[in-house]
Coordinates of C-alpha atoms (C1' of nucleotides) in Angstrom, one line a residue:
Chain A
X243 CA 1.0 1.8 -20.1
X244 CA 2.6 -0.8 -18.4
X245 CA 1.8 -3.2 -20.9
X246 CA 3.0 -0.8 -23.7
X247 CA 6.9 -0.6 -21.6
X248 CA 6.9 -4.1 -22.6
X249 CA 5.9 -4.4 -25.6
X250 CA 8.2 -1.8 -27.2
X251 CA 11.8 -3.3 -24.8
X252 CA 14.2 -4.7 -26.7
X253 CA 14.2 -7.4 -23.8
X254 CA 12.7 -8.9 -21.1
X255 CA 13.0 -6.4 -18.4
X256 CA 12.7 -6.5 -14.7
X257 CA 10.7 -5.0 -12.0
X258 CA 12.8 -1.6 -11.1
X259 CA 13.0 -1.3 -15.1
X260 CA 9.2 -1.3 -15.8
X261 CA 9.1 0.9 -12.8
X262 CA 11.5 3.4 -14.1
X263 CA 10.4 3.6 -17.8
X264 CA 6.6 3.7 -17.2
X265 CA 7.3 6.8 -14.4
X266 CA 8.7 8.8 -17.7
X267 CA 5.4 8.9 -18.9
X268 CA 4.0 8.4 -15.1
X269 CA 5.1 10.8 -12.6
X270 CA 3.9 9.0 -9.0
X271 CA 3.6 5.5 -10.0
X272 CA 4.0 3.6 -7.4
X273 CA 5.9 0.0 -7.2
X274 CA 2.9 -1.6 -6.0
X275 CA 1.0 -0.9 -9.3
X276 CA 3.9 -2.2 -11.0
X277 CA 3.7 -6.0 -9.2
X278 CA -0.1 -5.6 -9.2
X279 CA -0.2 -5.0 -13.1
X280 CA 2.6 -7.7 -13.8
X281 CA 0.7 -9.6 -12.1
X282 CA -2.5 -9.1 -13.7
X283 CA -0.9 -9.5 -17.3
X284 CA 0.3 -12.4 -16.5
X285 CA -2.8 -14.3 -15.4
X286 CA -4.4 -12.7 -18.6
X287 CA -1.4 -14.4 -21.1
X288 CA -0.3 -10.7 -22.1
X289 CA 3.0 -11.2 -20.5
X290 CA 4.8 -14.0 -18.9
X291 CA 8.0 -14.3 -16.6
X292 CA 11.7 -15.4 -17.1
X293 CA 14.1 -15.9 -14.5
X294 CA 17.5 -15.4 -15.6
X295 CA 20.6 -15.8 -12.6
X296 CA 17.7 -15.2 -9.5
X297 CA 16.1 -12.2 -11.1
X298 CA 12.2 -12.6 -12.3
X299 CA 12.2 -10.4 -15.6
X300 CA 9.2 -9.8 -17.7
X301 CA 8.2 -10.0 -21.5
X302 CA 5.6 -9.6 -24.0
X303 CA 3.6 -12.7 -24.6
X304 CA 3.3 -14.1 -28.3
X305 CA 6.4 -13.4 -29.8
X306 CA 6.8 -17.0 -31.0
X307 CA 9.8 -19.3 -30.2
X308 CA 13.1 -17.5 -29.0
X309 CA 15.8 -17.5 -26.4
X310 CA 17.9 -14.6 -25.0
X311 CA 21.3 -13.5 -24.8
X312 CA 22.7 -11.7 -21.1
X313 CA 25.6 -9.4 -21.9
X314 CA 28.1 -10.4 -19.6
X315 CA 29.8 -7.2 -19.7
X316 CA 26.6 -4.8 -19.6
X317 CA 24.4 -7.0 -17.9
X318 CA 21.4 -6.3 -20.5
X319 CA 19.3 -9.0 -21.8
X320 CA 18.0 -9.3 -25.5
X321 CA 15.9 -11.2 -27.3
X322 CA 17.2 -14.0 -29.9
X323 CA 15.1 -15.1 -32.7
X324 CA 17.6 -18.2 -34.1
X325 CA 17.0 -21.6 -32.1
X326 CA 20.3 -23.2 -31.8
X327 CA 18.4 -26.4 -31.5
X328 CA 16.3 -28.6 -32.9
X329 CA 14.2 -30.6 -30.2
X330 CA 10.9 -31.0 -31.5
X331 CA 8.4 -31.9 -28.8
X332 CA 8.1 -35.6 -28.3
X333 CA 11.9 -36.0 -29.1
X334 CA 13.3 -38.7 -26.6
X335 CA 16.5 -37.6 -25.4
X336 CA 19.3 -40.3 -24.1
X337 CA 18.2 -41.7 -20.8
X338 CA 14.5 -41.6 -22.2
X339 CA 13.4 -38.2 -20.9
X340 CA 10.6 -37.1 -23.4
X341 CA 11.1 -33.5 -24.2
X342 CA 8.2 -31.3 -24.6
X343 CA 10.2 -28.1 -24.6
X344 CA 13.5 -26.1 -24.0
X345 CA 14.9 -22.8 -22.7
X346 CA 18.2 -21.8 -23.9
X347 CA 20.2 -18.9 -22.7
X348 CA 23.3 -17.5 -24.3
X349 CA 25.8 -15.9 -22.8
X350 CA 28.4 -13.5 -24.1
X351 CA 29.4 -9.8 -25.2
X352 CA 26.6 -7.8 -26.9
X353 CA 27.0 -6.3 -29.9
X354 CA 27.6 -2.6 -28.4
X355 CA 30.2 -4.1 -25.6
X356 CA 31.9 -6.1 -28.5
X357 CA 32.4 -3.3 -30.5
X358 CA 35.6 -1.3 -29.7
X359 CA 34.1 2.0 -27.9
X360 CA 33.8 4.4 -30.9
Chain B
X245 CA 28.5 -32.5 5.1
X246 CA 26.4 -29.7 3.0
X247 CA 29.1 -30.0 0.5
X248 CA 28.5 -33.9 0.7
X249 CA 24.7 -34.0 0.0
X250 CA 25.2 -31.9 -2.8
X251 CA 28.2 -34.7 -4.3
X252 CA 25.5 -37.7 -3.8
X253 CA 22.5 -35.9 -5.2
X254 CA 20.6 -36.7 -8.7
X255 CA 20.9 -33.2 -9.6
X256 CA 20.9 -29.2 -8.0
X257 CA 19.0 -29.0 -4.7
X258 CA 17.1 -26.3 -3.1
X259 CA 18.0 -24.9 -0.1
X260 CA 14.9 -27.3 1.7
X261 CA 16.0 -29.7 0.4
X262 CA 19.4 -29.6 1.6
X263 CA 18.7 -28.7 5.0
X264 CA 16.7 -31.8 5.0
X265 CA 18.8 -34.4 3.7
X266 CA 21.5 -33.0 6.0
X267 CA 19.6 -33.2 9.1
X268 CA 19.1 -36.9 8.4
X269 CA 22.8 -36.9 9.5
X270 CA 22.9 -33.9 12.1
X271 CA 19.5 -33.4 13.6
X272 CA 19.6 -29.8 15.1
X273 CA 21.4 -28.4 11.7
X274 CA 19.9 -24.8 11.4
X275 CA 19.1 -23.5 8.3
X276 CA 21.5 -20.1 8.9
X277 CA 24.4 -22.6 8.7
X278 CA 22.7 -24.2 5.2
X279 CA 22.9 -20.4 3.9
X280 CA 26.0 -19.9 4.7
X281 CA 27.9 -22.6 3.7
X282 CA 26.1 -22.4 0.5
X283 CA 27.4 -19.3 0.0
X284 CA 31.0 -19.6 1.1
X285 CA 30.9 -23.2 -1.1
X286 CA 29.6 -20.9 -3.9
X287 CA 32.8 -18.5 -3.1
X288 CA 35.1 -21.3 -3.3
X289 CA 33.7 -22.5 -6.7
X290 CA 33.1 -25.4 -5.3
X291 CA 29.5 -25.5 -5.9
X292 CA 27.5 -22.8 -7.8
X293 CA 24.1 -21.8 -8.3
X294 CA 21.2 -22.6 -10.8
X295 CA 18.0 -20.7 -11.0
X296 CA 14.8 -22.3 -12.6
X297 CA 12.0 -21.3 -12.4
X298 CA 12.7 -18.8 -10.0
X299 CA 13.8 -21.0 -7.5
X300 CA 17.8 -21.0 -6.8
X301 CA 19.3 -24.8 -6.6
X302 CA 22.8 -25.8 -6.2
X303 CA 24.7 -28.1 -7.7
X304 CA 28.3 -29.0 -7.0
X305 CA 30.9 -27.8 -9.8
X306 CA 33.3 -29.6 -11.9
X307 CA 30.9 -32.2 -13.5
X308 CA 32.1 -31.1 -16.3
X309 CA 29.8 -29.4 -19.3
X310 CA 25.8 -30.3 -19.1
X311 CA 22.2 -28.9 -18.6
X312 CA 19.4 -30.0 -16.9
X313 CA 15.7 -31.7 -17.4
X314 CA 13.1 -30.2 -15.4
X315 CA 10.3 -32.8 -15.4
X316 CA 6.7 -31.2 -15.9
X317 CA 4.9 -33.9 -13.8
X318 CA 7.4 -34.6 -11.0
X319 CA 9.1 -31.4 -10.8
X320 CA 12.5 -32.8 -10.2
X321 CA 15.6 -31.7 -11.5
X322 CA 17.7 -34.2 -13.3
X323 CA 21.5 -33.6 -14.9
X324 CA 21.8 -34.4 -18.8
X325 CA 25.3 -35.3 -20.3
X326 CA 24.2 -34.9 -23.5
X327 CA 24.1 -31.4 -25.1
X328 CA 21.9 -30.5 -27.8
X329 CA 23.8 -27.6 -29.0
X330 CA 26.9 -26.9 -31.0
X331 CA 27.9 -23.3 -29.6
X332 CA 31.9 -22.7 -28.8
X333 CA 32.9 -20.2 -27.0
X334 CA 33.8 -17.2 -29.4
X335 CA 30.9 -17.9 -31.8
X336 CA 29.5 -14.9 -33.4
X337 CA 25.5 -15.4 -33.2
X338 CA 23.2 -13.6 -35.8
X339 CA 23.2 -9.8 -34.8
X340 CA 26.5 -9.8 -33.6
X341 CA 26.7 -11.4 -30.3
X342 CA 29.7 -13.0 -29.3
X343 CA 29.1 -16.5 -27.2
X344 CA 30.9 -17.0 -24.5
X345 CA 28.7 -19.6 -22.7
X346 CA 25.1 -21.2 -23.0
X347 CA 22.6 -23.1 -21.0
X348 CA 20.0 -25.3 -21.7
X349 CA 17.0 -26.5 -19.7
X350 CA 14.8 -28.8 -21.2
X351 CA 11.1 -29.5 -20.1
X352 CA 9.2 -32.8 -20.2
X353 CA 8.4 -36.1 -18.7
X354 CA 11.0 -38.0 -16.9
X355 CA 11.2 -41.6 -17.2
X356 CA 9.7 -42.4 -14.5
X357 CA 6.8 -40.3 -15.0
X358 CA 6.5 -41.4 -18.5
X359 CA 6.6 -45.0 -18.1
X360 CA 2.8 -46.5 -17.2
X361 CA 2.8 -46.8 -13.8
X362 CA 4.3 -50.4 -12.7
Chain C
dT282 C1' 42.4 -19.8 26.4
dT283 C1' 41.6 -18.8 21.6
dA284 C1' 39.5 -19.1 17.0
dG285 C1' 36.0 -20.6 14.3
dC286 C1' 31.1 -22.5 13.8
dT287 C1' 26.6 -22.8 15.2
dG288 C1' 21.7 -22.0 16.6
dC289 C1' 18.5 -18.5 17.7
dA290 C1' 16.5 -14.3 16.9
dA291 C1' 16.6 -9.8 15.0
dA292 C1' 17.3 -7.4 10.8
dT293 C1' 16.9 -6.9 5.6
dC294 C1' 15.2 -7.2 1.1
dC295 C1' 11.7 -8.1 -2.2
dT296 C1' 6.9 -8.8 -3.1
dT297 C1' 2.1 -8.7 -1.6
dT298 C1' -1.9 -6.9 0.9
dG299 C1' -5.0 -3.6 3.5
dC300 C1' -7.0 0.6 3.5
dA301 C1' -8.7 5.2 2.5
dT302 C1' -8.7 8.2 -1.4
dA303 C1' -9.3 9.7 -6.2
dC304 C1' -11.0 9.3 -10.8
dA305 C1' -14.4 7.3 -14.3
dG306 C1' -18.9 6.2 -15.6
Chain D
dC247 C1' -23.1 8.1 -6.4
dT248 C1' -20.7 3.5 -7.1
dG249 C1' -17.0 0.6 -8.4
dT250 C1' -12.3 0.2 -9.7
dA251 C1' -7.6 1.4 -9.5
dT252 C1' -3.8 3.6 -6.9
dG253 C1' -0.3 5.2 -3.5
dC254 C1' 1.3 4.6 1.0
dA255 C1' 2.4 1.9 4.6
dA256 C1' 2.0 -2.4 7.0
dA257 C1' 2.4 -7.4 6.4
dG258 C1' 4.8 -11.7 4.6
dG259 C1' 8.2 -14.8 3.2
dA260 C1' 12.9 -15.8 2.2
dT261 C1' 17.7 -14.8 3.1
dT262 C1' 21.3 -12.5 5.9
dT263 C1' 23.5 -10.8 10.0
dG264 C1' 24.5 -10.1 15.1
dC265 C1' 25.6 -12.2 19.1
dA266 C1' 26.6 -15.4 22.8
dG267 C1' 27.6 -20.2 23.6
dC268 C1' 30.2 -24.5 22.3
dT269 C1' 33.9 -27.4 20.5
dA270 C1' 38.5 -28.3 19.0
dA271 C1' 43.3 -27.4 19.5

DNA sequence: TTAGCTGCAAATCCTTTGCATACAG
DNA sequence: CTGTATGCAAAGGATTTGCAGCTAA
């Protein structure tokens, strides 16, 4: 169930939010469940973590390479599926650090905050 | 003092780490006064925080635009003045988000690491 | 003497663990 | 009936806050 929240977010999400939308369908679950299950899918591959500004958020695993985007003005996070750069592993980048792979995060107004409140 | 370890370091420091080089200079230095002057530095914008990984470093501000190289076999942070990406603020990314800032952390092997042990 | 910092220890907050119970096989 | 998963509450670790003492002006 927990697994399912994840795969159908639009986003990483974090701890309270798992919590939250699993309980729709979960009455009772507890939050202990929630780290214990995180947990779990996370040794198994199924998941992994992201830490974006100090919070530990969670995503579905095997989405191929992608970044995300943190609404500045909402505060949600999204997934993005264009790579803004092109660092192949092994690239040598100046001062000879030997890049094996990158994280990028964008920041900026979503879509929905951008648009003028309809 | 804080705010000096963090001028003469490599890169962002954890709070450990701080605590530690400062105490070189005043044994006795409690890590309560490491939290809070991180903090009120932080509220003065005179130093701000970076999260990788899940752990929170700081680094001291105005060094101007860059990212950071996390190596893989040392785990030290190092600061890159290079940026791989072409992203000004205002850019409208596929799907309609607006850019107002990025980040960029790349993983790999520092030079030392990479270089066959001398 | 007063104001601001500091170290120590207690208080918090978030995450993990222990334990008795409940459900599945 | 047996083993696993769960909720609740206690335990842990990291960060913050309260408080009395110390230093500088």
């Amino acid at each position: 169930m927990i697994s399912r929240v994840l795969d159908t977010a639009e986003g990483p999400l974090g701890v309270a939010e798992v919590l939250e939308r699993a309980q729709s369908d979960l009455p009772g679950l507890g939050i202990a469940t929630v780290y214990r299950t995180l947990k779990l899918l996370t040794d198994q591959g199924r998941i992994h973590p992201v830490t974006l500004d100090g919070e530990t958020l969670y995503e579905a695993s095997g989405r191929g390479h992608h970044h995300h985007f943190s609404c500045t003005s909402c505060g949600k996070v999204f997934t993005l599926h264009t790579c803004p750069v092109a660092l192949p592993r092994g690239t040598v980048y100046p001062g000879g650090f030997i890049v094996e792979a990158h994280e990028v995060t964008l920041y900026g107004r979503c879509p929905q905050c951008a648009a003028p409140q309809a």
